[in-house]
Coordinates of C-alpha atoms in Angstrom, one line a residue:
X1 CA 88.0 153.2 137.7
X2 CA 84.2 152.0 137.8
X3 CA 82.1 150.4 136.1
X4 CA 85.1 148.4 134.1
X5 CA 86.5 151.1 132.5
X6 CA 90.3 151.4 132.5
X7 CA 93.0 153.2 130.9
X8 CA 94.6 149.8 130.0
X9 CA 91.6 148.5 128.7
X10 CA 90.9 151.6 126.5
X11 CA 94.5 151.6 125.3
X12 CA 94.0 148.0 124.3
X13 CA 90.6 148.9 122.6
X14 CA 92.1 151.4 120.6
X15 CA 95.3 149.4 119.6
X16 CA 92.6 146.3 118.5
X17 CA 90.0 148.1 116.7
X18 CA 89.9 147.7 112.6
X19 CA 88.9 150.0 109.7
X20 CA 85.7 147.8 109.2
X21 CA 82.5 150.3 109.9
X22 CA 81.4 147.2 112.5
X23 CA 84.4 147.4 114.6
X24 CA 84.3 151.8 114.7
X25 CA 80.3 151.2 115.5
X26 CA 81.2 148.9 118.7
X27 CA 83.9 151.0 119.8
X28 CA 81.8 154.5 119.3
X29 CA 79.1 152.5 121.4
X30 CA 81.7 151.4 124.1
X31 CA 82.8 155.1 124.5
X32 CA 79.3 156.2 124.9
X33 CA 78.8 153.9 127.6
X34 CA 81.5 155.5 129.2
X35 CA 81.1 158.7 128.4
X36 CA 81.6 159.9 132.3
X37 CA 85.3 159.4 131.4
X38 CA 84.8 161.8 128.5
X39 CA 88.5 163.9 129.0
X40 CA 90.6 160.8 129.8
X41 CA 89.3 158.7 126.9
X42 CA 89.6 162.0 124.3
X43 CA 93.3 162.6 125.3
X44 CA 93.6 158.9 125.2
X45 CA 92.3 158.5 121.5
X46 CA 94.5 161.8 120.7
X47 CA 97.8 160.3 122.0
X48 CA 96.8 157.5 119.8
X49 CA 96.2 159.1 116.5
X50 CA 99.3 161.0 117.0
X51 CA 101.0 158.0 116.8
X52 CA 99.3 155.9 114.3
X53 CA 100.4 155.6 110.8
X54 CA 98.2 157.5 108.0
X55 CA 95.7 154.9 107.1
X56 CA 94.4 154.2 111.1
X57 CA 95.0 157.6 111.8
X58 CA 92.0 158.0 109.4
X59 CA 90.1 155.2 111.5
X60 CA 90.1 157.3 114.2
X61 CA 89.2 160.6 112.8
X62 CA 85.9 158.0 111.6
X63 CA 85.5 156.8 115.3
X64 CA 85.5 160.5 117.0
X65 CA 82.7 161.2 113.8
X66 CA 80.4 158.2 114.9
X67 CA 80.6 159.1 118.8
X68 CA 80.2 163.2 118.3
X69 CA 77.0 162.0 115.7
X70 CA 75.4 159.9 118.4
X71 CA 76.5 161.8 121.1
X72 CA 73.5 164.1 120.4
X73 CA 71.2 162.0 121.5
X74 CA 72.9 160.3 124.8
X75 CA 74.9 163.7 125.9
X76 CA 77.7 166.4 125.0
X77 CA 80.3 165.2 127.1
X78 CA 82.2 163.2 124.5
X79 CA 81.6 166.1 122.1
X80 CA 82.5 168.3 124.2
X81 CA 85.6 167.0 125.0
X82 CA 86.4 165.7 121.3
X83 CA 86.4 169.4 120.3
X84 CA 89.4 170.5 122.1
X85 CA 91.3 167.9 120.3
X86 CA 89.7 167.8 116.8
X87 CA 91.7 171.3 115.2
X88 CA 95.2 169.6 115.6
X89 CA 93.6 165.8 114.8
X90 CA 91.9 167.1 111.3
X91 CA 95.2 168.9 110.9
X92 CA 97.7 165.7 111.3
X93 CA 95.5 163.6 109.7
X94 CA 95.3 166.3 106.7
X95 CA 98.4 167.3 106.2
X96 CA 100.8 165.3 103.7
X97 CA 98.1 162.8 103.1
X98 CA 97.2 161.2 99.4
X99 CA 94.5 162.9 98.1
X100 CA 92.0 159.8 98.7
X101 CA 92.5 160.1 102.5
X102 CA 91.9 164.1 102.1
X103 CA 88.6 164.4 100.7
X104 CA 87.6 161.7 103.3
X105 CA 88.6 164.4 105.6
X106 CA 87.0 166.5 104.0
X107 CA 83.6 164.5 104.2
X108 CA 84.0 163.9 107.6
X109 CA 84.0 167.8 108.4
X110 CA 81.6 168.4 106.0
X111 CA 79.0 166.0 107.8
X112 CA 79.5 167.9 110.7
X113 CA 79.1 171.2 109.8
X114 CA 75.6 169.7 107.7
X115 CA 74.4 168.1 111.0
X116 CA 75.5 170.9 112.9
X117 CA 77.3 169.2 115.3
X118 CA 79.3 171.8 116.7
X119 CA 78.6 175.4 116.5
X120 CA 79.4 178.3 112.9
X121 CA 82.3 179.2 114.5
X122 CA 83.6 175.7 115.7
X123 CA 82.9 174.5 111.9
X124 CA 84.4 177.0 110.8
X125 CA 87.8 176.5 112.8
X126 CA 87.8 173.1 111.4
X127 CA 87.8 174.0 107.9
X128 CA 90.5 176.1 108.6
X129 CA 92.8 172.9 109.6
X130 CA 92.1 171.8 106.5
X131 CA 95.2 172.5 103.8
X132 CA 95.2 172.2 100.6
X133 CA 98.2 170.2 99.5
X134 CA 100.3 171.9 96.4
X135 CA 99.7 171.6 92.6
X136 CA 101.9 169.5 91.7
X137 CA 100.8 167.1 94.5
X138 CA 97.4 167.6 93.6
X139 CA 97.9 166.6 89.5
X140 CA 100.1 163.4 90.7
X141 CA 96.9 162.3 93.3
X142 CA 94.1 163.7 90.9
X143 CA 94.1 160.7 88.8
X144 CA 93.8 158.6 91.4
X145 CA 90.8 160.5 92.8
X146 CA 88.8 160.7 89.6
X147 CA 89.5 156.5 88.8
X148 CA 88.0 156.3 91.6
X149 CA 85.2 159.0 91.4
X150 CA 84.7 160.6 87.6
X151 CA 82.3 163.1 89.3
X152 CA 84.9 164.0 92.3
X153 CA 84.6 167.2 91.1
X154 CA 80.9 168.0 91.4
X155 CA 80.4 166.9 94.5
X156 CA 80.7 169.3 97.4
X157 CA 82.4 172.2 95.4
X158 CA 83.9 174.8 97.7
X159 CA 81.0 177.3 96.7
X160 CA 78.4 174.7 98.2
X161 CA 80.2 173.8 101.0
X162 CA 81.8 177.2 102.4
X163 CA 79.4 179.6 100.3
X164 CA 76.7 179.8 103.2
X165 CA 78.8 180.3 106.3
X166 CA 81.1 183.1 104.5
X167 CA 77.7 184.8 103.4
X168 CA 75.9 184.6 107.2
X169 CA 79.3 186.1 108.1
X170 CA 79.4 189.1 106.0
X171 CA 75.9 189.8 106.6
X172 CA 76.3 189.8 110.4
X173 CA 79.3 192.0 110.4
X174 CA 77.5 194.3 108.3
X175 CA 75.1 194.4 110.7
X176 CA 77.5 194.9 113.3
X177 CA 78.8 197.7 111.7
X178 CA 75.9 199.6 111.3
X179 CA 74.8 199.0 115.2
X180 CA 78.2 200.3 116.1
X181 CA 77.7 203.5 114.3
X182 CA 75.7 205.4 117.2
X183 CA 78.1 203.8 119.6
X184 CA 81.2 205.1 117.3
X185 CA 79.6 208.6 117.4
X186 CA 79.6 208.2 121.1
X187 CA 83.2 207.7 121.3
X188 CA 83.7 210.9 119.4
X189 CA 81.8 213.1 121.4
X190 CA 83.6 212.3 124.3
X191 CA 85.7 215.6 125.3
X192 CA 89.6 215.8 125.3
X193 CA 89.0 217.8 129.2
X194 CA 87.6 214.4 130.1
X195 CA 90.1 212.4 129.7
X196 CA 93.1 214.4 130.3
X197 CA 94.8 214.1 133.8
X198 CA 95.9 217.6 133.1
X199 CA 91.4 219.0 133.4
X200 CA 90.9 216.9 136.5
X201 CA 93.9 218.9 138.6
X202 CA 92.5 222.1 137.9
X203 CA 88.8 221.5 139.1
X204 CA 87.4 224.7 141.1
X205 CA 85.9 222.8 143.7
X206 CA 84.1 219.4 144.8
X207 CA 80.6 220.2 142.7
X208 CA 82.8 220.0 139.5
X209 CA 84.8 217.0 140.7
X210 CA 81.2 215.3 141.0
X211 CA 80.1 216.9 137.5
X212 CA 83.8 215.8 135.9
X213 CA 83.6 212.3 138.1
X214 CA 80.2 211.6 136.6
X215 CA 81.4 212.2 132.8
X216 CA 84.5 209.9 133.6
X217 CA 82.4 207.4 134.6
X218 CA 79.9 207.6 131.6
X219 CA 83.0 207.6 129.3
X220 CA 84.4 204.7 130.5
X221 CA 80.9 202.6 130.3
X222 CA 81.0 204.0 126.4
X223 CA 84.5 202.8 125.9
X224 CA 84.1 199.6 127.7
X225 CA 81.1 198.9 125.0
X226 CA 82.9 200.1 122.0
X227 CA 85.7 197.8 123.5
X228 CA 83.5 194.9 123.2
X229 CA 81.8 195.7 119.9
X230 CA 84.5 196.4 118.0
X231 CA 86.5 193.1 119.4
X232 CA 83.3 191.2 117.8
X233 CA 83.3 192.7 114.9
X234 CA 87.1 192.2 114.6
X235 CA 86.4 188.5 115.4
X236 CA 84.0 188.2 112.8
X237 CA 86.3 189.6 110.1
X238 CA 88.9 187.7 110.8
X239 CA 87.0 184.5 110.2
X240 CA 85.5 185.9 107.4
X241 CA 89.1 185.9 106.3
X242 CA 89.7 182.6 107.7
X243 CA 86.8 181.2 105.1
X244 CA 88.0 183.4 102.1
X245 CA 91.2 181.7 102.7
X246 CA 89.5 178.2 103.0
X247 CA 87.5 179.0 99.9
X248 CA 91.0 179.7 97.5
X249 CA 92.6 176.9 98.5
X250 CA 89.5 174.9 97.4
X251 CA 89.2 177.1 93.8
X252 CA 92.9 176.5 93.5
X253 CA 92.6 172.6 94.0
X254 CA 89.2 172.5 92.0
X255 CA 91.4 174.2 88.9
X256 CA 94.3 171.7 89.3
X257 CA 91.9 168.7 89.1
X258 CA 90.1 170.6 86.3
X259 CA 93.0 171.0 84.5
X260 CA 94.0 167.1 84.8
X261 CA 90.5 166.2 83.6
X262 CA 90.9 168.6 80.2
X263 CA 94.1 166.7 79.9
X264 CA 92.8 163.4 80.3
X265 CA 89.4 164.3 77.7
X266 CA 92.4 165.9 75.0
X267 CA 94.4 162.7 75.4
X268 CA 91.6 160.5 74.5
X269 CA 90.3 163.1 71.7
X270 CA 93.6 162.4 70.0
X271 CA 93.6 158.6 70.6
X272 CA 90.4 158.9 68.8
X273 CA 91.4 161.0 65.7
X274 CA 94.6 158.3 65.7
X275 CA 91.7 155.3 65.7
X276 CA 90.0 157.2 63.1
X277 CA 92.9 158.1 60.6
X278 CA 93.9 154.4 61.0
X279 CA 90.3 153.1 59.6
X280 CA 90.4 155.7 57.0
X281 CA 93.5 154.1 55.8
X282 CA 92.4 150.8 56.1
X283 CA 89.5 151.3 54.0
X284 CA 91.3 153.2 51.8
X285 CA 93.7 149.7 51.2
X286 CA 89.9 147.5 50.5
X287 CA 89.3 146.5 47.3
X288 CA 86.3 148.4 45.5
X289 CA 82.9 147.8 44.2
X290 CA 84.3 148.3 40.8
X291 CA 87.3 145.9 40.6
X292 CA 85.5 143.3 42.4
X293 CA 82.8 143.1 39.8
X294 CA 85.3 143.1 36.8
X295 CA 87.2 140.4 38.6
X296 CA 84.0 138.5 39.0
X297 CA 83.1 139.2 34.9
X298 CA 86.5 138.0 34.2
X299 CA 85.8 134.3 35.4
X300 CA 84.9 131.9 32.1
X301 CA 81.8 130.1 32.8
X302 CA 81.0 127.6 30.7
X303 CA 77.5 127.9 29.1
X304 CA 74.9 125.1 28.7
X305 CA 71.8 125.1 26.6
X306 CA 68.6 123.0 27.5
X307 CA 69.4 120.4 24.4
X308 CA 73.0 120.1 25.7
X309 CA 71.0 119.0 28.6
X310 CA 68.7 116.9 27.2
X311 CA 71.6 115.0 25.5
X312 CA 73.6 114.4 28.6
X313 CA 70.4 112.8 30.1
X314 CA 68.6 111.2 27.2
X315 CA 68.9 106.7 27.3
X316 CA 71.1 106.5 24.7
X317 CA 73.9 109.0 26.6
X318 CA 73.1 106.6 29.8
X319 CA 74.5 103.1 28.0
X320 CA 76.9 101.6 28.9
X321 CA 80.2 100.9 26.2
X322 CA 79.4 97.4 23.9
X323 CA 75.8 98.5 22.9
X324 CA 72.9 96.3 24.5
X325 CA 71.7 96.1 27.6
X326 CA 74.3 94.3 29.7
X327 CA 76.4 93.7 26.9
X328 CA 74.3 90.9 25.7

């Protein structure tokens, strides 16, 4: 191939690049360069992820986000061609992952449905290959996740994240509802004779097969329309239904790591009363105010007046045995 791209060499690329953010920004940059090799270098990185273990599986989800991010400015093709592969990556890389590596995931689509990167209904697919693991997996890994984070859980709440999409949703298929009605009435005013086999063999003569030809025909364009509508409507349901899934999943996982975090808050509340009945006791065991001062009264000090004093330091008190001065 030109230009000094290879399979080989991409293979080898892939297999040598490290979870350090320098190491994804050179690659991302290398793939750009090469973007006119956009499908063999997306399968390529897909074959790759599908065999990596958890943690550089998670390196590569990063490296598809850095290329798709710049790829706005230098051309779609690797988007483009990332996209086809991104539904079952998110999902690999999802599924049976430690909750850490999840809300990374998490992020990562988040980012892209912020920056718009691909399309509603592309973002939307994504979040749908998003699964939210059970509740008992969820209280072992939610510890883990608020050591981490204490604030996990007000950051990017399902509501904020999915809230938006699931209300532009509703309101367009509202809208398309009420556009279809004089389309819907259309349908019903379409005679039985016209389309029944049975009314076309008895036509009189060729004037009313022109008439009855020329009512067919405006049926069908009617049907053909409703056809359409109604499949867009249907489509728009069904990811309507798609995000209200999405959004339970989320309000299940948010109670689970709720619940952990009450339990963690009435843990400490009792190690606290425990701390405090402990220095209750221990004051209880100190000495008082009262019995220190009567242990203080009872001590005999002995009492000197200011003679007694004088004496003890007067000359005579200060000579020494024998009399005299010296002895002499």
């Amino acid at each position: 191939m030109s230009g000094g791209f290879t399979v080989e060499g991409l293979a080898r690329k892939l297999e040598g690049m490290s979870s350090s953010q320098q190491s994804v920004q050179t690659m991302s940059l290398w793939l750009i360069h090469h973007r006119a090799h956009a499908d063999i270098i997306t399968e390529q990185w897909a074959q790759h992820l599908a065999a990596a273990p958890k943690k550089t599986q998670l390196t590569m989800l990063y490296l598809a986000s850095d290329v798709i991010l710049q790829s706005r400015k230098r051309g779609a093709e690797l988007r483009n061609a990332f996209q086809e592969h991104l539904e079952d990556a998110i999902s690999l890389v999802y599924s049976d992952a430690d909750r850490k590596t999840q809300a990374s995931v998490e992020r990562i689509v988040e980012i892209w449905a912020d920056r718009a990167a691909f399309p509603a209904d592309v973002s939307a697919t994504l979040r749908l290959a998003l699964r939210a693991p059970s509740a008992s997996a969820a209280a072992d890994d939610a510890a883990t996740l608020l050591a981490a984070d204490p604030l996990a859980a007000n950051k990017a709440s399902a509501d904020e994240v999915l809230l938006p999409d699931l209300v532009s949703l509703l309101q367009a298929a509202e809208r398309a509802r009420s556009n279809h009605d004089d389309l819907l009435q259309q349908v019903s005013a379409i005679s039985d004779a016209v389309l029944s086999e049975a009314g076309a063999a008895v036509l009189p003569d060729a004037v009313a097969v022109a008439v009855h030809e020329k009512k067919v025909v405006a049926a069908r364009a009617v049907l053909t329309q409703a056809d359409a509508a109604l499949t867009v409507l249907l489509d728009e349901r069904r990811k309507c239904a798609a995000l209200l899934d999405v959004a339970h999943a989320q309000q299940q996982l948010g109670v689970v790591t709720c619940q952990k975090r009450l339990t963690d808050f009435k843990n400490n509340l009792s190690k606290a009363k425990r701390v405090k009945r402990e220095l209750k006791v221990h004051l209880s065991n100190l000495p008082s105010e009262q019995s220190t001062s009567s242990e203080q009264s009872s001590l005999v000090i002995p009492e000197f007046t200011a003679d007694d004093l004088l004496e003890a330091l007067s000359p005579t008190s200060l000579r020494p045995p024998g009399g005299g001065l010296g002895g002499f």
